[in-house]
Coordinates of C-alpha atoms and ligand atoms in Angstrom, one line a residue:
M290 CA 72.5 112.8 79.9
R291 CA 75.5 115.0 80.6
T292 CA 77.9 115.4 83.6
Q293 CA 81.3 116.8 84.3
V294 CA 83.1 113.7 85.4
A295 CA 81.9 110.2 84.5
I296 CA 83.3 107.7 87.0
I297 CA 83.5 104.1 86.0
G298 CA 83.4 101.7 89.0
A299 CA 82.0 102.1 92.5
G300 CA 84.9 100.5 94.4
P301 CA 86.8 102.7 96.9
S302 CA 88.6 104.6 94.1
G303 CA 85.4 105.7 92.3
L304 CA 83.4 106.3 95.4
L305 CA 86.1 108.4 97.1
L306 CA 86.8 110.4 93.9
G307 CA 83.0 111.0 93.5
R308 CA 82.7 112.2 97.1
L309 CA 85.6 114.6 97.0
L310 CA 84.4 116.1 93.7
E311 CA 80.8 116.3 95.0
L312 CA 82.0 118.3 98.0
A313 CA 83.8 120.7 95.6
G314 CA 80.6 121.3 93.6
I315 CA 81.6 119.2 90.6
D316 CA 78.9 117.1 89.0
T317 CA 79.7 113.3 88.7
V318 CA 77.9 110.2 87.7
I319 CA 79.1 106.8 88.8
L320 CA 78.5 103.7 86.6
E321 CA 79.0 100.3 88.3
S322 CA 78.5 97.0 86.6
R323 CA 77.6 95.1 89.8
A324 CA 74.8 95.4 92.2
R325 CA 75.3 97.6 95.3
E326 CA 74.9 94.6 97.6
Y327 CA 77.5 92.7 95.6
V328 CA 80.1 95.5 96.0
L329 CA 79.4 95.7 99.7
G330 CA 79.7 91.9 100.1
R331 CA 83.3 91.7 98.9
I332 CA 85.8 91.1 101.7
R333 CA 89.0 93.0 100.9
A334 CA 91.8 94.7 102.8
G335 CA 91.7 96.2 106.2
V336 CA 94.7 98.4 107.0
L337 CA 94.6 102.2 106.4
E338 CA 97.6 104.6 106.3
S339 CA 97.0 107.8 108.3
G340 CA 97.1 109.7 104.9
T341 CA 94.1 107.6 103.8
V342 CA 92.3 108.4 107.0
E343 CA 92.9 112.1 106.5
L344 CA 91.5 111.9 103.0
L345 CA 88.4 110.1 104.3
E346 CA 88.1 112.9 106.9
R347 CA 88.3 115.5 104.1
A348 CA 85.6 113.5 102.3
G349 CA 83.4 113.8 105.4
V350 CA 83.0 110.0 105.9
A351 CA 85.3 109.3 108.8
Q352 CA 82.8 109.6 111.7
R353 CA 82.1 105.8 112.1
L354 CA 85.8 105.1 111.4
H355 CA 86.8 107.2 114.4
E356 CA 84.3 105.4 116.6
E357 CA 85.1 101.8 115.5
A358 CA 88.6 101.6 114.0
L359 CA 91.5 100.1 115.9
I360 CA 94.8 102.1 116.1
H361 CA 97.9 99.9 115.8
D362 CA 101.2 101.4 117.0
T363 CA 103.1 98.2 116.2
C364 CA 103.1 95.4 113.7
G365 CA 104.6 91.9 114.3
I366 CA 106.9 89.6 112.3
A367 CA 107.4 86.0 113.5
Y368 CA 110.0 83.7 112.0
A369 CA 111.9 80.5 112.9
G370 CA 111.7 81.1 116.7
G371 CA 112.1 84.9 116.5
H372 CA 109.5 87.5 117.0
L373 CA 109.9 91.1 116.1
S374 CA 107.5 93.9 117.0
V375 CA 108.1 96.9 114.8
D376 CA 107.4 100.1 116.8
L377 CA 105.7 102.0 113.9
R378 CA 104.7 105.0 116.0
G379 CA 108.0 105.2 117.9
L380 CA 110.0 105.1 114.6
T381 CA 107.7 107.3 112.4
G382 CA 105.3 109.1 114.7
K383 CA 102.5 107.4 112.9
P384 CA 100.3 104.3 113.6
V385 CA 98.2 102.4 111.1
I386 CA 94.5 102.1 111.3
V387 CA 92.6 98.8 111.1
Y388 CA 89.1 99.4 109.5
G389 CA 87.8 97.1 106.8
Q390 CA 87.6 98.2 103.2
T391 CA 84.0 97.0 103.2
E392 CA 83.2 99.6 105.9
V393 CA 85.0 102.3 104.0
T394 CA 82.9 101.4 100.9
K395 CA 79.7 101.5 102.9
D396 CA 80.5 104.9 104.5
L397 CA 81.2 106.3 101.1
M398 CA 78.1 104.9 99.5
D399 CA 75.9 106.2 102.4
A400 CA 77.4 109.7 102.0
R401 CA 77.0 110.0 98.2
E402 CA 74.1 112.2 97.1
A403 CA 74.8 112.4 93.4
L404 CA 73.7 109.8 90.9
S405 CA 75.2 106.2 91.0
M406 CA 74.0 103.6 88.6
Y407 CA 74.5 100.1 89.7
E408 CA 74.1 97.0 87.4
A409 CA 75.1 99.1 84.3
A410 CA 75.8 96.4 81.7
G411 CA 78.0 96.8 78.7
V412 CA 79.7 100.0 79.7
Q413 CA 81.9 101.4 76.9
I414 CA 84.0 104.6 76.8
H415 CA 84.4 106.7 73.6
D416 CA 86.2 109.7 72.2
F417 CA 88.4 110.4 75.3
D418 CA 91.0 111.9 73.0
G419 CA 88.6 114.7 72.1
E420 CA 87.0 117.5 74.0
R421 CA 83.7 115.6 74.4
P422 CA 84.2 112.1 75.7
R423 CA 81.1 109.8 76.0
V424 CA 80.1 106.7 78.0
T425 CA 77.5 104.3 76.8
W426 CA 75.9 101.2 78.4
T427 CA 72.9 99.0 77.6
G428 CA 70.0 101.4 77.5
G429 CA 71.9 104.7 78.1
S430 CA 74.6 107.2 77.3
L431 CA 76.4 110.1 79.0
E432 CA 78.4 113.0 77.7
C433 CA 81.1 114.4 79.9
D434 CA 84.3 116.5 80.2
F435 CA 86.4 113.7 81.7
I436 CA 86.3 109.9 82.3
A437 CA 87.8 108.5 85.5
G438 CA 88.7 104.8 85.0
C439 CA 88.1 103.4 88.6
D440 CA 86.9 100.1 87.4
G441 CA 89.5 97.7 88.9
F442 CA 92.0 95.3 87.3
H443 CA 89.4 93.6 85.0
G444 CA 87.6 96.9 84.0
V445 CA 86.8 98.3 80.6
C446 CA 88.8 101.6 80.8
R447 CA 92.4 100.4 80.6
A448 CA 91.3 97.8 78.1
S449 CA 90.0 100.6 75.8
V450 CA 93.4 102.2 75.4
P451 CA 95.2 101.2 72.2
A452 CA 98.0 98.8 73.0
E453 CA 100.7 101.1 71.5
R454 CA 99.9 103.9 73.9
I455 CA 100.2 101.9 77.2
R456 CA 103.0 100.0 78.7
L457 CA 102.2 97.2 81.2
Y458 CA 104.6 95.8 83.8
E459 CA 103.7 92.6 85.5
K460 CA 105.0 90.0 87.8
T461 CA 102.9 87.0 89.1
Y462 CA 103.8 84.9 92.1
P463 CA 103.5 81.1 92.1
F464 CA 101.1 81.0 95.0
G465 CA 97.9 82.7 96.4
W466 CA 96.5 83.7 99.8
L467 CA 93.7 81.6 101.3
G468 CA 91.7 84.0 103.6
V469 CA 89.3 83.2 106.3
L470 CA 87.0 85.7 108.2
S471 CA 85.6 84.6 111.5
D472 CA 83.8 86.0 114.5
T473 CA 86.5 85.0 116.9
P474 CA 88.8 87.3 119.0
P475 CA 92.1 88.0 117.2
V476 CA 94.9 85.8 118.4
S477 CA 97.1 88.8 119.0
E478 CA 96.6 92.5 119.6
E479 CA 99.0 93.4 116.8
L480 CA 98.9 92.1 113.2
V481 CA 101.5 89.3 112.9
Y482 CA 103.2 88.4 109.6
V483 CA 104.6 84.9 109.8
S484 CA 107.5 83.5 107.8
H485 CA 107.4 79.7 108.2
E486 CA 108.9 76.7 106.5
R487 CA 105.4 75.5 105.5
G488 CA 104.6 78.9 104.0
F489 CA 103.5 82.4 105.0
A490 CA 100.7 83.2 107.3
L491 CA 99.1 86.4 108.5
C492 CA 97.0 87.1 111.6
S493 CA 94.9 90.2 110.9
Q494 CA 91.6 91.5 112.3
R495 CA 88.6 93.7 111.7
S496 CA 87.6 94.3 115.3
R497 CA 88.1 92.9 118.8
T498 CA 85.7 90.2 118.0
R499 CA 86.4 89.5 114.3
S500 CA 89.6 88.0 112.9
R501 CA 91.0 87.8 109.4
Y502 CA 93.6 85.1 108.8
Y503 CA 95.5 84.2 105.6
L504 CA 97.7 81.2 104.6
Q505 CA 100.0 81.0 101.6
C506 CA 98.7 78.2 99.4
P507 CA 99.5 76.8 95.9
L508 CA 97.5 78.4 93.1
S509 CA 96.1 75.0 92.1
E510 CA 94.2 74.7 95.4
Q511 CA 90.4 75.1 95.6
V512 CA 88.5 76.7 98.5
D513 CA 86.4 73.5 98.9
E514 CA 89.5 71.6 99.6
W515 CA 89.9 73.7 102.7
P516 CA 87.2 72.9 105.3
D517 CA 87.5 75.1 108.4
E518 CA 89.2 72.3 110.4
R519 CA 92.0 72.0 107.8
F520 CA 92.5 75.8 107.7
W521 CA 92.8 76.1 111.5
A522 CA 95.1 73.1 111.8
E523 CA 97.4 74.5 109.1
L524 CA 97.4 78.0 110.6
R525 CA 98.2 76.5 114.1
R526 CA 101.2 74.7 112.6
R527 CA 102.6 77.9 111.1
L528 CA 102.1 80.1 114.2
P529 CA 104.8 80.5 116.9
E530 CA 103.8 78.3 119.9
A531 CA 102.8 81.2 122.1
L532 CA 100.2 82.2 119.5
A533 CA 99.2 78.7 118.5
T534 CA 98.1 77.9 122.0
R535 CA 96.1 81.2 122.2
L536 CA 94.3 80.8 118.9
V537 CA 90.5 80.8 119.2
T538 CA 88.8 79.1 116.2
G539 CA 85.2 79.1 115.0
P540 CA 83.2 78.8 111.8
S541 CA 84.4 80.8 108.9
I542 CA 82.0 83.5 107.6
E543 CA 84.0 84.0 104.4
K544 CA 86.7 82.0 102.7
S545 CA 88.4 82.8 99.4
I546 CA 91.7 82.3 97.5
A547 CA 93.3 85.3 95.8
P548 CA 96.3 85.1 93.5
L549 CA 99.3 87.5 94.2
R550 CA 100.3 89.9 91.5
S551 CA 102.4 93.0 90.9
F552 CA 101.2 95.1 88.0
V553 CA 101.7 98.7 86.8
A554 CA 100.2 100.4 83.7
E555 CA 102.1 103.5 82.4
P556 CA 101.0 106.2 81.8
L557 CA 97.7 106.8 83.8
S558 CA 96.3 109.5 81.5
F559 CA 95.1 109.3 77.9
G560 CA 93.6 112.6 76.7
R561 CA 90.6 113.0 78.9
L562 CA 90.7 109.5 80.4
F563 CA 92.4 109.0 83.8
L564 CA 93.1 105.6 85.4
A565 CA 93.1 105.3 89.2
G566 CA 93.4 102.4 91.8
D567 CA 93.3 98.7 90.7
A568 CA 92.5 99.7 87.1
A569 CA 96.1 101.2 87.0
H570 CA 98.1 99.0 89.3
I571 CA 98.0 95.9 91.6
V572 CA 100.3 95.1 94.5
P573 CA 100.5 91.8 96.3
P574 CA 98.6 92.2 99.6
T575 CA 101.7 91.7 101.9
G576 CA 102.3 95.4 102.4
A577 CA 98.6 96.3 102.8
K578 CA 99.0 98.9 100.1
G579 CA 96.2 98.2 97.6
L580 CA 93.5 100.4 99.1
N581 CA 96.0 103.0 100.2
L582 CA 97.4 103.4 96.7
A583 CA 93.9 103.8 95.4
A584 CA 93.4 106.6 97.9
S585 CA 96.6 108.4 97.0
D586 CA 95.7 108.3 93.3
V587 CA 92.4 109.8 94.1
H588 CA 94.1 112.5 96.2
Y589 CA 96.1 113.6 93.1
L590 CA 93.3 113.1 90.6
S591 CA 90.6 114.9 92.7
S592 CA 92.8 117.9 93.3
A593 CA 93.8 118.1 89.6
L594 CA 90.2 118.0 88.5
I595 CA 89.2 120.6 91.1
D596 CA 92.1 122.9 89.9
F597 CA 90.9 122.4 86.3
Y598 CA 87.5 123.8 87.1
K599 CA 89.1 126.7 88.7
G600 CA 91.1 127.4 85.5
N601 CA 94.4 125.6 86.3
E602 CA 95.2 122.6 84.0
E603 CA 98.7 121.9 85.4
G604 CA 97.5 119.1 87.8
L605 CA 95.9 117.1 85.1
K606 CA 99.0 117.2 83.0
T607 CA 101.2 115.9 85.9
Y608 CA 98.6 113.5 87.4
S609 CA 100.2 110.4 85.8
S610 CA 103.8 111.1 86.8
R611 CA 102.9 112.3 90.3
A612 CA 100.7 109.3 91.1
L613 CA 103.1 106.8 89.5
A614 CA 106.1 108.1 91.5
R615 CA 104.3 107.0 94.7
V616 CA 102.9 103.8 93.1
W617 CA 106.3 102.5 92.1
K618 CA 107.7 102.9 95.6
A619 CA 104.7 101.0 97.1
E620 CA 105.2 98.3 94.4
R621 CA 108.8 98.0 95.5
F622 CA 107.9 97.7 99.2
S623 CA 105.1 95.2 98.5
W624 CA 107.4 93.0 96.3
W625 CA 110.2 93.2 98.9
L626 CA 108.0 92.2 101.8
T627 CA 106.4 89.4 99.7
K628 CA 109.8 88.0 98.9
L629 CA 111.0 88.3 102.4
L630 CA 108.1 86.4 104.0
H631 CA 106.9 83.8 101.6
L632 CA 108.1 80.3 100.9
F633 CA 109.8 80.1 97.4
P634 CA 110.7 76.4 97.0
E635 CA 112.5 77.1 93.8
E636 CA 115.0 79.4 95.7
G637 CA 116.2 76.3 97.6
Q638 CA 117.9 76.3 101.0
F639 CA 120.2 79.2 100.2
G640 CA 117.1 81.3 99.5
R641 CA 115.6 80.4 102.8
R642 CA 118.8 81.2 104.7
M643 CA 119.0 84.6 103.0
Q644 CA 115.4 85.3 104.2
L645 CA 116.4 84.3 107.7
A646 CA 119.5 86.4 107.6
E647 CA 117.5 89.4 106.5
L648 CA 114.9 88.9 109.2
E649 CA 117.7 88.6 111.9
Y650 CA 119.2 91.8 110.5
L651 CA 115.8 93.5 110.6
A652 CA 115.4 92.4 114.2
G653 CA 118.8 93.9 115.2
S654 CA 118.8 97.1 113.2
R655 CA 116.9 100.2 114.0
A656 CA 117.8 101.5 110.5
A657 CA 116.3 98.5 108.8
Q658 CA 113.1 98.7 111.0
M659 CA 112.8 102.4 110.1
A660 CA 112.9 101.5 106.4
L661 CA 110.1 99.0 106.9
A662 CA 108.1 101.3 109.2
E663 CA 108.1 104.4 107.0
N664 CA 106.9 102.4 104.1
Y665 CA 104.3 100.4 106.1
V666 CA 102.7 103.6 107.6
G667 CA 102.7 105.2 104.2
L668 CA 105.1 107.4 102.3
P669 CA 104.1 111.1 102.1
Y670 CA 101.8 112.3 99.3
Ligands
APR168 N1 81.7 98.8 84.1 C1 81.4 99.3 85.3 N2 82.0 99.0 86.5 C2 83.0 98.1 86.4 C3 83.4 97.5 85.2 C4 82.7 97.9 84.0 N3 83.1 97.4 82.8 N4 84.4 96.6 85.4 C5 84.6 96.6 86.8 N5 83.7 97.5 87.4 C6 83.6 97.8 88.8 C7 83.8 96.6 89.7 O1 82.6 95.8 89.8 C8 84.2 97.2 91.0 O2 83.1 97.5 91.8 O3 84.7 98.7 89.2 C9 84.9 98.5 90.6 C10 86.4 98.5 90.9 O4 86.6 98.4 92.3 P1 87.8 97.7 93.0 O5 88.2 96.5 92.2 O6 87.6 97.6 94.4 O7 89.0 98.8 92.7 P2 89.4 100.2 93.3 O8 88.1 101.0 93.6 O9 90.5 100.8 92.5 O10 89.9 99.8 94.8 C11 91.2 99.5 95.1 O11 92.2 98.3 96.9 O12 92.4 96.7 98.6 C12 92.5 97.0 97.3 O13 92.2 95.6 95.4 C13 91.6 96.1 96.5 O14 89.5 96.7 95.6 C14 90.6 97.2 96.2 C15 91.5 98.3 95.8
PHB169 C1 93.7 92.2 106.0 O1 93.3 92.4 107.2 O2 92.9 91.8 105.1 C2 95.1 92.5 105.6 C3 96.0 93.0 106.6 C4 97.3 93.2 106.2 C5 97.8 92.9 105.0 C6 96.9 92.3 104.0 C7 95.6 92.1 104.4 O3 99.1 93.1 104.7

């Protein structure tokens, strides 16, 4: 079998890249190790930058999004008696869009006409330094012009690069996020990020009838130690009173713990192999940047590949540096917001007072709110 671009991974990166290339008349094959239903069953992020939405529009998959997504002009931060509502649209002219990554994935899968192979076991990539890269898996092989490594943090593509040719930057955080999805109305119209003595909490949502909540928890914790009643009671304790009294609880329909990590691989291109999305970088979820960074990588990579087939190789040469310039800024923002809002017992009382002083400063300074807002709605491509 032969194709122009072999895409490894059918997460948002691989599917969006495949769709944009398909529309440009470029032949692609997607190879995914999991079943389609498994990929669609993963509950992930839910906040889109307007740049991501524009890309989904270009990909022709934004129709349901425009019908169902919620537009958020503000985002809230609650802390020690204070509540700040950041006027995203007033400060930047842009809102953020609430629409689940699961829905984005479904829309992209439904639109794809070219070949996708799910449950491809033992995928390996070969000869990406030469003119004729190859991909093999149990029972098959594929020749191609390029390989797009869209296979997430644990994928095979980044792992296939010799250690001396790649530099990895990593920071782990000593806690995770325990997330619950429930068919209950969101406690607040805006998303609320909560900095509390007992740990961070986040009130998010997927629709007017479906909520997504998170609690900072120790990494040692197990999901089965958190029956629904314990989760709701702990969330209520961390919420400001006005929200705690309004909280509607119900059975969880998904519950999971995710560790927090900052990670960047450099560079993102190795001959004819290009990394994009979680395969190349991870952000802690606090800034809602994971999916949006995957989209901006795909923006740069898809236009570079389209240019290549029109005879211009410049975009492929600069893909890594252009994508990474934006990635590092989002890494900084996600790290900063994580440090501002979470409980770090090892930082002691002084550390906590510094957080509160910074939150008070944020509440009283238009300049500080502007810095937050322009990053939260997404820096320009
Ligand atoms: N062979 C084939 N497919 C693989 C392999 C492999 N060896 N390893 C991993 N995959 C698949 C995974 O099963 C997954 O479906 O690659 C896909 C990677 O998808 P994601 O992890 O979703 O990564 P990405 O598409 O870059 O999406 C960006 O945004 O909200 C964030 O982290 C969140 O997933 C999200 C990300
Ligand atoms: C979510 O809804 O899952 C979500 C929202 C905002 C974040 C992280 C996750 O910062």
